[in-house]
Coordinates of N, CA and C and ligand atoms in Angstrom, one line a residue:
M1 N 8.5 12.1 -7.6 CA 8.8 10.7 -7.4 C 8.4 9.8 -8.6
R2 N 9.3 8.9 -9.0 CA 9.1 8.1 -10.2 C 8.9 6.6 -9.8
F3 N 8.0 6.0 -10.5 CA 7.8 4.5 -10.4 C 8.0 4.0 -11.8
D4 N 8.7 2.9 -11.9 CA 8.8 2.1 -13.1 C 8.3 0.7 -12.8
I5 N 7.4 0.2 -13.6 CA 6.8 -1.1 -13.4 C 7.2 -2.0 -14.5
L6 N 7.8 -3.2 -14.1 CA 8.2 -4.2 -15.1 C 7.2 -5.3 -15.0
T7 N 6.5 -5.6 -16.1 CA 5.4 -6.6 -16.1 C 5.3 -7.3 -17.5
L8 N 4.7 -8.4 -17.4 CA 4.4 -9.1 -18.7 C 3.0 -8.7 -19.2
F9 N 2.3 -8.0 -18.4 CA 0.9 -7.5 -18.8 C 0.7 -6.0 -18.6
P10 N 1.4 -5.2 -19.4 CA 1.4 -3.8 -19.2 C -0.1 -3.2 -19.4
E11 N -0.9 -3.9 -20.1 CA -2.3 -3.4 -20.3 C -3.1 -3.3 -19.0
I12 N -2.7 -4.1 -18.0 CA -3.4 -4.0 -16.7 C -3.3 -2.6 -16.2
F13 N -2.2 -1.9 -16.5 CA -2.0 -0.6 -15.9 C -2.6 0.5 -16.8
D14 N -3.3 0.2 -17.8 CA -3.9 1.2 -18.7 C -4.8 2.2 -18.0
S15 N -5.8 1.6 -17.3 CA -6.8 2.6 -16.8 C -6.5 3.1 -15.3
P16 N -5.9 2.3 -14.4 CA -5.9 2.8 -13.0 C -5.2 4.2 -12.9
F17 N -4.1 4.4 -13.7 CA -3.4 5.7 -13.5 C -4.0 6.8 -14.3
R18 N -5.1 6.5 -15.0 CA -5.8 7.6 -15.7 C -7.0 8.1 -15.0
A19 N -7.2 7.6 -13.8 CA -8.4 8.0 -13.0 C -8.0 8.8 -11.7
S20 N -8.9 9.6 -11.3 CA -8.9 10.1 -9.9 C -7.6 10.8 -9.6
L21 N -7.1 10.6 -8.3 CA -6.0 11.3 -7.8 C -4.7 11.0 -8.6
F22 N -4.6 9.8 -9.2 CA -3.4 9.5 -10.0 C -3.3 10.4 -11.2
K23 N -4.4 10.6 -11.8 CA -4.4 11.4 -13.0 C -3.9 12.9 -12.7
R24 N -4.5 13.4 -11.6 CA -4.2 14.7 -11.1 C -2.7 14.8 -10.8
A25 N -2.2 13.8 -10.0 CA -0.8 13.9 -9.5 C 0.2 13.8 -10.7
I26 N -0.2 13.0 -11.7 CA 0.7 12.8 -12.9 C 0.6 14.1 -13.7
D27 N -0.6 14.6 -13.9 CA -0.7 15.9 -14.7 C 0.1 17.0 -14.0
R28 N 0.1 17.0 -12.7 CA 0.8 18.1 -11.9 C 2.3 17.8 -11.8
G29 N 2.8 16.6 -12.3 CA 4.2 16.3 -12.2 C 4.6 15.8 -10.8
L30 N 3.7 15.5 -9.9 CA 4.1 15.0 -8.6 C 4.6 13.6 -8.7
I31 N 4.0 12.8 -9.5 CA 4.5 11.5 -9.7 C 4.6 11.2 -11.2
E32 N 5.6 10.3 -11.5 CA 5.7 9.9 -12.9 C 5.6 8.3 -12.9
I33 N 5.0 7.7 -13.8 CA 4.9 6.3 -13.8 C 5.2 5.7 -15.2
G34 N 6.2 4.8 -15.3 CA 6.5 4.2 -16.5 C 6.2 2.7 -16.4
V35 N 5.6 2.2 -17.5 CA 5.2 0.7 -17.5 C 5.9 0.1 -18.6
H36 N 6.6 -1.0 -18.3 CA 7.5 -1.6 -19.3 C 7.2 -3.1 -19.5
N37 N 7.1 -3.5 -20.7 CA 6.8 -4.9 -21.0 C 8.1 -5.8 -20.9
I38 N 8.2 -6.7 -20.0 CA 9.4 -7.5 -19.8 C 9.7 -8.3 -21.1
R39 N 8.7 -8.6 -21.8 CA 8.8 -9.3 -23.1 C 9.7 -8.6 -24.1
D40 N 9.6 -7.3 -24.1 CA 10.4 -6.4 -25.0 C 11.9 -6.6 -24.8
Y41 N 12.3 -7.2 -23.6 CA 13.7 -7.3 -23.3 C 14.1 -8.8 -23.4
A42 N 13.2 -9.7 -23.8 CA 13.6 -11.1 -23.9 C 14.3 -11.3 -25.3
A43 N 15.2 -12.3 -25.2 CA 16.0 -12.6 -26.4 C 15.3 -13.5 -27.4
G44 N 15.8 -13.4 -28.6 CA 15.3 -14.4 -29.7 C 14.1 -13.9 -30.4
K45 N 13.8 -14.6 -31.5 CA 12.7 -14.3 -32.3 C 11.4 -14.4 -31.5
H46 N 11.3 -15.4 -30.6 CA 10.1 -15.7 -29.9 C 10.0 -14.9 -28.6
R47 N 11.0 -14.2 -28.2 CA 11.0 -13.4 -27.0 C 10.4 -14.2 -25.8
V48 N 11.1 -15.3 -25.5 CA 10.6 -16.2 -24.5 C 10.9 -15.6 -23.1
T49 N 9.9 -15.5 -22.2 CA 10.2 -14.9 -20.9 C 10.1 -16.0 -19.8
D50 N 9.7 -17.2 -20.1 CA 9.5 -18.2 -19.0 C 10.1 -19.5 -19.5
D51 N 10.3 -20.4 -18.5 CA 10.9 -21.7 -18.9 C 10.5 -22.7 -17.7
V52 N 10.7 -24.0 -18.0 CA 10.4 -25.0 -17.0 C 11.4 -25.0 -15.9
P53 N 10.9 -25.4 -14.7 CA 11.8 -25.3 -13.5 C 12.9 -26.4 -13.6
F54 N 14.1 -26.0 -13.2 CA 15.2 -27.1 -13.0 C 14.7 -28.0 -11.9
G55 N 15.0 -29.2 -12.0 CA 14.6 -30.2 -11.0 C 13.2 -30.7 -11.2
G56 N 12.5 -30.3 -12.2 CA 11.2 -30.7 -12.5 C 10.1 -30.1 -11.6
G57 N 8.9 -30.6 -11.7 CA 7.8 -30.0 -11.1 C 7.0 -29.2 -12.1
G58 N 5.8 -28.8 -11.7 CA 4.9 -28.1 -12.7 C 5.2 -26.7 -12.8
G59 N 4.5 -26.1 -13.8 CA 4.5 -24.6 -13.9 C 5.7 -24.1 -14.6
M60 N 5.6 -22.8 -15.0 CA 6.7 -22.1 -15.7 C 7.3 -21.0 -14.8
I61 N 8.5 -20.8 -15.0 CA 9.3 -19.8 -14.1 C 9.7 -18.6 -15.0
L62 N 9.5 -17.4 -14.5 CA 10.0 -16.2 -15.2 C 11.5 -16.2 -15.1
K63 N 12.1 -16.0 -16.3 CA 13.5 -16.1 -16.5 C 14.2 -14.8 -15.9
V64 N 15.5 -15.0 -15.6 CA 16.2 -13.8 -15.0 C 16.7 -12.9 -16.0
E65 N 17.1 -13.3 -17.2 CA 17.8 -12.4 -18.2 C 16.9 -11.3 -18.7
P66 N 15.6 -11.5 -19.1 CA 14.8 -10.4 -19.5 C 14.6 -9.4 -18.4
V67 N 14.4 -9.9 -17.2 CA 14.2 -8.9 -16.1 C 15.5 -8.1 -15.9
D68 N 16.6 -8.7 -15.9 CA 17.9 -8.0 -15.8 C 18.0 -6.9 -16.9
R69 N 17.7 -7.4 -18.1 CA 17.9 -6.4 -19.2 C 16.9 -5.3 -19.1
A70 N 15.7 -5.6 -18.7 CA 14.7 -4.5 -18.5 C 15.2 -3.5 -17.4
L71 N 15.7 -4.1 -16.4 CA 16.2 -3.2 -15.3 C 17.4 -2.3 -15.8
Q72 N 18.3 -2.9 -16.6 CA 19.4 -2.1 -17.1 C 18.8 -0.9 -17.9
A73 N 17.7 -1.1 -18.6 CA 17.2 -0.1 -19.4 C 16.4 1.0 -18.6
V74 N 15.8 0.6 -17.5 CA 15.0 1.6 -16.8 C 15.7 2.3 -15.6
V75 N 16.8 1.7 -15.2 CA 17.5 2.2 -14.0 C 18.8 2.9 -14.4
P76 N 18.8 4.2 -14.4 CA 20.0 4.9 -14.9 C 21.2 4.8 -13.9
D77 N 20.8 4.8 -12.6 CA 21.8 4.8 -11.5 C 21.3 3.9 -10.4
R78 N 21.9 2.8 -10.3 CA 21.5 1.7 -9.3 C 21.4 2.2 -7.9
H79 N 22.2 3.2 -7.6 CA 22.3 3.7 -6.2 C 21.1 4.6 -5.8
S80 N 20.5 5.3 -6.8 CA 19.4 6.2 -6.4 C 18.0 5.5 -6.6
S81 N 18.0 4.3 -7.0 CA 16.7 3.6 -7.2 C 16.5 2.4 -6.2
L82 N 15.3 2.2 -5.9 CA 14.9 1.1 -5.1 C 14.2 0.0 -5.9
V83 N 14.8 -1.2 -6.0 CA 14.2 -2.2 -6.9 C 13.4 -3.2 -6.0
I84 N 12.1 -3.4 -6.3 CA 11.3 -4.2 -5.4 C 10.7 -5.4 -6.2
L85 N 10.8 -6.6 -5.8 CA 10.1 -7.7 -6.4 C 8.8 -7.9 -5.6
L86 N 7.7 -8.0 -6.3 CA 6.4 -8.3 -5.6 C 6.3 -9.8 -5.6
S87 N 6.1 -10.4 -4.4 CA 5.9 -11.9 -4.4 C 5.2 -12.3 -3.1
P88 N 4.5 -13.4 -3.1 CA 3.8 -13.8 -1.8 C 4.9 -14.3 -0.8
Q89 N 6.1 -14.4 -1.2 CA 7.2 -14.8 -0.2 C 7.9 -13.6 0.4
G90 N 7.4 -12.4 0.0 CA 8.1 -11.2 0.5 C 7.8 -10.8 1.9
E91 N 8.5 -9.8 2.4 CA 8.2 -9.3 3.7 C 6.8 -8.5 3.6
P92 N 6.1 -8.5 4.7 CA 4.7 -7.8 4.6 C 4.9 -6.4 4.3
F93 N 4.0 -5.9 3.3 CA 4.0 -4.5 3.0 C 3.0 -3.8 4.0
T94 N 3.5 -3.0 4.8 CA 2.7 -2.3 5.8 C 2.8 -0.8 5.6
Q95 N 2.0 -0.1 6.4 CA 2.0 1.4 6.3 C 3.4 1.9 6.6
A96 N 4.1 1.3 7.5 CA 5.5 1.7 7.9 C 6.4 1.5 6.6
A97 N 6.2 0.4 5.9 CA 7.0 0.2 4.7 C 6.7 1.2 3.6
A98 N 5.4 1.6 3.5 CA 5.0 2.6 2.6 C 5.6 3.9 2.9
E99 N 5.7 4.2 4.2 CA 6.3 5.5 4.6 C 7.8 5.5 4.3
E100 N 8.5 4.4 4.5 CA 9.9 4.2 4.1 C 10.1 4.4 2.6
L101 N 9.3 3.7 1.9 CA 9.4 3.8 0.4 C 9.2 5.2 -0.1
S102 N 8.3 5.9 0.6 CA 8.0 7.3 0.1 C 9.2 8.2 0.2
L103 N 10.2 7.8 0.8 CA 11.4 8.6 0.9 C 12.3 8.4 -0.3
S104 N 12.0 7.4 -1.1 CA 12.9 7.2 -2.3 C 12.4 8.1 -3.5
S105 N 13.3 8.4 -4.3 CA 12.8 9.2 -5.5 C 12.5 8.4 -6.7
H106 N 13.0 7.1 -6.7 CA 12.7 6.2 -7.8 C 12.5 4.8 -7.3
I107 N 11.3 4.3 -7.6 CA 11.0 2.9 -7.2 C 10.7 2.1 -8.4
V108 N 11.4 0.9 -8.5 CA 11.1 0.0 -9.7 C 10.4 -1.2 -9.1
L109 N 9.3 -1.6 -9.7 CA 8.5 -2.7 -9.2 C 8.5 -3.8 -10.2
I110 N 9.0 -5.0 -9.8 CA 9.0 -6.1 -10.7 C 7.8 -7.0 -10.4
C111 N 6.9 -7.2 -11.4 CA 5.8 -8.1 -11.1 C 6.1 -9.5 -11.6
G112 N 6.0 -10.4 -10.7 CA 6.2 -11.8 -11.0 C 5.0 -12.4 -11.7
H113 N 5.1 -13.4 -12.4 CA 4.0 -14.1 -13.0 C 4.3 -15.5 -13.2
Y114 N 3.4 -16.2 -13.8 CA 3.5 -17.7 -14.0 C 3.6 -18.3 -12.5
E115 N 4.2 -19.5 -12.4 CA 4.2 -20.1 -11.1 C 5.3 -19.6 -10.2
G116 N 6.2 -18.8 -10.8 CA 7.3 -18.4 -9.9 C 8.3 -17.5 -10.7
V117 N 9.2 -17.0 -10.0 CA 10.2 -16.2 -10.6 C 11.6 -16.8 -10.2
D118 N 12.5 -16.8 -11.2 CA 13.8 -17.3 -10.9 C 14.4 -16.7 -9.7
E119 N 14.9 -17.5 -8.7 CA 15.3 -17.0 -7.4 C 16.4 -15.8 -7.6
R120 N 17.1 -15.8 -8.7 CA 18.2 -14.8 -8.8 C 17.7 -13.4 -9.0
V121 N 16.4 -13.3 -9.4 CA 15.8 -12.0 -9.5 C 15.7 -11.4 -8.1
G122 N 15.1 -12.1 -7.2 CA 15.0 -11.6 -5.8 C 16.3 -11.4 -5.1
R123 N 17.2 -12.4 -5.4 CA 18.5 -12.4 -4.6 C 19.5 -11.4 -5.1
H124 N 19.6 -11.2 -6.4 CA 20.6 -10.4 -7.0 C 20.2 -9.1 -7.7
L125 N 18.9 -9.0 -8.1 CA 18.5 -7.8 -8.8 C 17.6 -6.9 -8.0
A126 N 16.9 -7.5 -7.0 CA 16.0 -6.6 -6.2 C 16.6 -6.3 -4.9
D127 N 16.3 -5.1 -4.4 CA 16.7 -4.7 -3.1 C 15.8 -5.2 -2.0
R128 N 14.5 -5.4 -2.3 CA 13.5 -5.9 -1.4 C 12.5 -6.7 -2.1
E129 N 11.9 -7.6 -1.3 CA 10.8 -8.5 -1.8 C 9.7 -8.2 -0.9
L130 N 8.5 -7.8 -1.5 CA 7.4 -7.4 -0.7 C 6.1 -8.2 -1.0
S131 N 5.4 -8.6 0.0 CA 4.1 -9.2 -0.2 C 3.0 -8.3 0.3
I132 N 1.9 -8.2 -0.4 CA 0.8 -7.3 0.1 C -0.2 -8.0 1.0
G133 N 0.0 -9.3 1.2 CA -0.9 -10.0 2.2 C -0.7 -11.5 2.0
D134 N -1.3 -12.2 3.0 CA -1.1 -13.7 3.0 C -2.1 -14.4 2.1
Y135 N -2.0 -14.2 0.8 CA -2.9 -14.8 -0.2 C -2.1 -14.8 -1.4
V136 N -2.4 -15.6 -2.4 CA -1.6 -15.7 -3.6 C -2.4 -15.1 -4.8
L137 N -1.9 -14.1 -5.4 CA -2.5 -13.5 -6.6 C -1.9 -14.2 -7.8
S138 N -2.6 -14.0 -9.0 CA -2.1 -14.6 -10.2 C -0.8 -13.9 -10.7
G139 N -0.5 -12.8 -10.2 CA 0.7 -12.1 -10.6 C 0.9 -10.9 -9.7
G140 N 2.0 -10.2 -9.9 CA 2.4 -9.1 -9.0 C 1.7 -7.8 -9.4
E141 N 1.0 -7.8 -10.5 CA 0.5 -6.5 -11.0 C -0.4 -5.8 -10.0
F142 N -1.4 -6.5 -9.4 CA -2.3 -5.8 -8.5 C -1.6 -5.4 -7.2
A143 N -0.5 -6.2 -6.9 CA 0.3 -5.9 -5.7 C 1.1 -4.6 -6.0
A144 N 1.6 -4.5 -7.2 CA 2.3 -3.2 -7.6 C 1.4 -2.0 -7.5
L145 N 0.2 -2.2 -8.0 CA -0.8 -1.1 -7.9 C -1.1 -0.7 -6.5
V146 N -1.2 -1.7 -5.6 CA -1.4 -1.4 -4.2 C -0.2 -0.6 -3.6
V147 N 1.0 -1.0 -4.0 CA 2.2 -0.3 -3.5 C 2.3 1.1 -4.0
V148 N 2.1 1.3 -5.3 CA 2.1 2.6 -5.9 C 1.1 3.5 -5.3
D149 N -0.1 3.0 -5.1 CA -1.2 3.8 -4.5 C -0.8 4.2 -3.0
A150 N -0.4 3.2 -2.2 CA -0.2 3.5 -0.8 C 1.0 4.5 -0.6
V151 N 2.0 4.4 -1.5 CA 3.2 5.2 -1.4 C 2.9 6.6 -2.0
S152 N 2.2 6.7 -3.2 CA 1.9 8.0 -3.8 C 1.1 8.9 -2.9
R153 N 0.2 8.3 -2.2 CA -0.7 9.2 -1.4 C 0.1 9.9 -0.3
L154 N 1.3 9.4 0.0 CA 2.1 10.0 1.1 C 3.0 11.2 0.5
V155 N 3.0 11.3 -0.9 CA 3.7 12.4 -1.5 C 2.9 13.6 -1.3
R156 N 3.6 14.6 -0.7 CA 2.9 15.9 -0.4 C 2.3 16.5 -1.6
G157 N 1.0 16.8 -1.5 CA 0.3 17.4 -2.6 C -0.6 16.4 -3.4
F158 N -0.3 15.1 -3.1 CA -1.1 14.1 -3.8 C -2.6 14.1 -3.4
A159 N -2.8 14.0 -2.1 CA -4.2 14.0 -1.6 C -4.4 15.4 -1.0
G160 N -5.7 15.8 -0.9 CA -6.0 17.1 -0.5 C -5.3 17.6 0.8
N161 N -5.4 16.9 1.9 CA -5.0 17.4 3.1 C -4.0 16.5 3.8
H162 N -2.7 17.0 3.9 CA -1.7 16.1 4.4 C -1.9 15.7 5.9
E163 N -2.5 16.7 6.6 CA -2.7 16.4 8.0 C -3.6 15.2 8.2
T164 N -4.7 15.0 7.4 CA -5.6 13.9 7.6 C -4.8 12.6 7.3
I165 N -3.9 12.7 6.4 CA -3.1 11.5 6.0 C -2.3 11.0 7.2
L166 N -1.8 11.9 8.0 CA -1.0 11.5 9.2 C -1.9 10.9 10.3
N167 N -3.2 11.1 10.2 CA -4.1 10.5 11.2 C -4.8 9.2 10.6
D168 N -4.4 8.8 9.4 CA -5.0 7.6 8.8 C -4.9 6.4 9.7
S169 N -5.8 5.4 9.5 CA -5.7 4.1 10.1 C -4.3 3.7 9.8
H170 N -3.6 3.0 10.7 CA -2.3 2.5 10.5 C -1.1 3.5 10.6
S171 N -1.4 4.7 10.2 CA -0.3 5.7 10.3 C 0.0 5.9 11.8
T172 N -1.1 5.9 12.6 CA -0.9 6.2 14.0 C -0.7 4.8 14.8
G173 N -0.7 3.7 14.1 CA -0.6 2.4 14.7 C -1.9 1.9 15.1
L174 N -3.0 2.7 15.0 CA -4.3 2.3 15.4 C -5.3 2.4 14.2
L175 N -6.4 1.7 14.3 CA -7.5 1.9 13.3 C -8.2 3.3 13.5
E176 N -8.6 3.9 12.5 CA -9.4 5.1 12.6 C -10.7 4.8 13.2
G177 N -11.3 5.8 13.9 CA -12.7 5.7 14.4 C -13.6 6.0 13.3
P178 N -15.0 6.1 13.6 CA -16.0 6.4 12.6 C -16.0 7.8 12.2
H179 N -16.4 8.1 11.0 CA -16.7 9.4 10.4 C -18.1 9.5 10.0
Y180 N -18.6 10.7 10.1 CA -20.0 11.0 9.7 C -20.1 12.3 8.9
T181 N -21.0 12.4 8.0 CA -21.3 13.7 7.3 C -22.8 13.9 7.3
R182 N -23.3 15.0 6.7 CA -24.7 15.2 6.6 C -25.5 14.2 5.8
P183 N -26.7 13.8 6.2 CA -27.5 14.5 7.2 C -27.3 14.0 8.6
R184 N -27.7 14.8 9.6 CA -27.6 14.4 11.0 C -28.3 13.1 11.3
R185 N -29.5 13.0 10.6 CA -30.3 11.8 10.9 C -30.7 11.2 9.5
Y186 N -30.5 9.9 9.3 CA -31.0 9.3 8.1 C -31.6 8.0 8.6
Q187 N -32.9 7.8 8.1 CA -33.7 6.7 8.6 C -33.7 6.9 10.1
D188 N -33.3 5.8 10.9 CA -33.3 5.9 12.3 C -31.8 6.1 12.8
W189 N -31.0 6.3 11.9 CA -29.5 6.3 12.2 C -29.0 7.7 12.5
K190 N -28.6 7.9 13.7 CA -28.2 9.2 14.1 C -26.7 9.4 14.2
V191 N -26.3 10.6 14.1 CA -24.8 10.9 14.3 C -24.6 11.1 15.8
P192 N -23.5 10.6 16.3 CA -23.3 10.7 17.8 C -23.3 12.2 18.2
E193 N -24.0 12.5 19.3 CA -24.2 13.9 19.7 C -22.9 14.7 19.9
V194 N -21.9 14.0 20.4 CA -20.7 14.7 20.7 C -20.1 15.4 19.5
L195 N -20.3 14.8 18.3 CA -19.8 15.4 17.1 C -20.5 16.7 16.6
L196 N -21.7 16.8 17.2 CA -22.5 18.0 16.8 C -22.3 19.1 17.9
S197 N -21.6 18.8 19.0 CA -21.6 19.6 20.1 C -20.7 20.9 19.9
G198 N -19.7 20.8 19.0 CA -18.8 21.9 18.9 C -17.7 21.9 20.0
H199 N -17.8 21.0 20.9 CA -16.8 20.9 22.0 C -15.6 20.2 21.6
E200 N -14.5 21.0 21.3 CA -13.3 20.4 20.6 C -12.6 19.3 21.5
K201 N -12.5 19.6 22.8 CA -11.8 18.6 23.6 C -12.6 17.3 23.7
N202 N -13.9 17.4 23.9 CA -14.7 16.2 24.0 C -14.7 15.4 22.7
I203 N -14.7 16.1 21.6 CA -14.6 15.5 20.3 C -13.3 14.7 20.1
R204 N -12.2 15.4 20.5 CA -10.9 14.8 20.4 C -10.8 13.5 21.2
L205 N -11.3 13.6 22.5 CA -11.3 12.4 23.4 C -12.2 11.3 22.8
W206 N -13.4 11.7 22.3 CA -14.3 10.7 21.8 C -13.6 9.9 20.6
R207 N -13.0 10.7 19.7 CA -12.4 10.1 18.5 C -11.3 9.2 18.9
R208 N -10.5 9.6 19.9 CA -9.4 8.7 20.4 C -9.9 7.4 21.0
R209 N -11.0 7.6 21.8 CA -11.6 6.4 22.4 C -12.2 5.5 21.4
E210 N -12.8 6.0 20.4 CA -13.4 5.2 19.3 C -12.3 4.5 18.5
S211 N -11.2 5.2 18.3 CA -10.1 4.6 17.6 C -9.5 3.4 18.4
L212 N -9.4 3.6 19.7 CA -8.9 2.5 20.6 C -9.9 1.4 20.6
K213 N -11.1 1.7 20.7 CA -12.2 0.7 20.8 C -12.2 -0.2 19.6
R214 N -12.2 0.5 18.4 CA -12.2 -0.3 17.2 C -11.0 -1.2 17.0
T215 N -9.9 -0.6 17.4 CA -8.6 -1.4 17.3 C -8.7 -2.6 18.2
L216 N -9.2 -2.4 19.4 CA -9.3 -3.5 20.4 C -10.3 -4.6 19.9
E217 N -11.4 -4.1 19.3 CA -12.4 -5.1 18.8 C -11.9 -5.8 17.5
R218 N -11.3 -5.1 16.6 CA -11.0 -5.6 15.3 C -9.6 -6.1 15.1
R219 N -8.6 -5.4 15.7 CA -7.2 -5.7 15.4 C -6.4 -5.6 16.7
P220 N -6.8 -6.4 17.7 CA -6.0 -6.2 19.0 C -4.5 -6.4 18.9
D221 N -4.1 -7.1 17.8 CA -2.7 -7.4 17.6 C -1.9 -6.0 17.4
L222 N -2.6 -5.0 16.9 CA -1.9 -3.7 16.6 C -1.6 -3.0 17.9
L223 N -2.4 -3.3 19.0 CA -2.2 -2.5 20.2 C -0.8 -2.8 20.9
T224 N -0.3 -4.0 20.6 CA 1.0 -4.3 21.3 C 2.1 -3.4 20.7
R225 N 1.9 -3.0 19.4 CA 3.0 -2.2 18.7 C 2.7 -0.7 18.7
A226 N 1.4 -0.3 19.0 CA 1.0 1.1 18.9 C 1.7 2.0 20.0
D227 N 1.9 3.2 19.6 CA 2.5 4.2 20.5 C 1.4 4.8 21.4
L228 N 1.2 4.3 22.6 CA 0.1 4.8 23.4 C 0.5 5.7 24.6
T229 N -0.2 6.7 24.8 CA 0.0 7.6 25.9 C -0.6 7.0 27.2
E230 N -0.3 7.7 28.3 CA -0.9 7.3 29.5 C -2.4 7.4 29.5
E231 N -2.9 8.5 28.8 CA -4.3 8.7 28.7 C -4.9 7.5 27.9
D232 N -4.2 7.1 26.8 CA -4.7 6.0 26.0 C -4.8 4.7 26.8
Q233 N -3.8 4.5 27.7 CA -3.8 3.3 28.5 C -5.0 3.2 29.4
I234 N -5.3 4.4 30.0 CA -6.4 4.5 30.9 C -7.8 4.2 30.1
M235 N -7.9 4.8 29.0 CA -9.1 4.6 28.2 C -9.2 3.1 27.8
L236 N -8.1 2.6 27.4 CA -8.1 1.2 27.0 C -8.5 0.2 28.1
G237 N -8.0 0.6 29.3 CA -8.3 -0.2 30.5 C -9.8 -0.2 30.7
A238 N -10.4 1.0 30.6 CA -11.9 1.1 30.8 C -12.6 0.4 29.7
L239 N -12.1 0.5 28.4 CA -12.8 -0.3 27.3 C -12.7 -1.8 27.6
R240 N -11.6 -2.2 28.1 CA -11.4 -3.7 28.3 C -12.4 -4.1 29.4
D241 N -12.5 -3.3 30.5 CA -13.4 -3.6 31.6 C -14.9 -3.7 31.0
E242 N -15.2 -2.7 30.2 CA -16.6 -2.6 29.6 C -16.9 -3.9 28.8
S243 N -15.9 -4.3 28.0 CA -16.2 -5.4 27.1 C -16.2 -6.8 27.9
E244 N -15.6 -6.8 29.1 CA -15.6 -8.0 29.9 C -16.9 -8.0 30.8
G245 N -17.3 -6.8 31.2 CA -18.3 -6.7 32.2 C -19.7 -6.6 31.6
Ligands
ADE301 N1 2.2 -12.0 -6.3 C1 1.3 -13.0 -6.0 N2 0.8 -12.9 -4.8 C2 1.3 -11.8 -4.2 C3 1.2 -11.2 -3.0 N3 0.4 -11.7 -2.0 N4 1.9 -10.1 -2.8 C4 2.7 -9.6 -3.7 N5 2.9 -10.1 -4.9 C5 2.2 -11.2 -5.2

């Protein structure tokens, strides 16, 4: 899978892809990442990438031509690539969106900067506009990193165990429950007995209950969309009674 990132600040990407699982995945050829400076595609001696907004108002707007020219250079075949503009006005980037994106072989991420991006970039050059959350970043670079990270780890072989990825928070529509490792006891803090019992069925039920409990407490909004079995509904009913009683 290949990612190409179009940015005015390519140096932001210098270190993140040289560390940890990214480095390993790149070395193994599982993912390729290209970073391109939009300024290299700007016209004129001064390579201007931004301009004042039509109609007045403050701030500078990223121009459409350099972005278009950069895209022409990095996208060999428009039909096999997915072009994404990162912006706070985009549709929410969720785990479901990450899973969808992981089916593409080539993703191009356009990082907006300054106070805005010429509307024609989102409307005519990008296939999708994504936001990583309801807050405003100073540019799309960190959003692009978030997207590359969340999508890459779904590529088979990227992370150690693909099975655990399928059980991640959000993959199942619920938050994950707690995890513990050695020691069994630290200070006064003990590991729940059931996890030490070796009783597989009880462990599975406990984990599911904790996952439902945590979701109910922290993100009840997720429960309306989660895929719940009859057993889940019963556990959830009991958890609701407990929290009310
Ligand atoms: N650029 C600025 N803020 C952003 C956000 N929340 N998501 C994606 N791109 C952005």
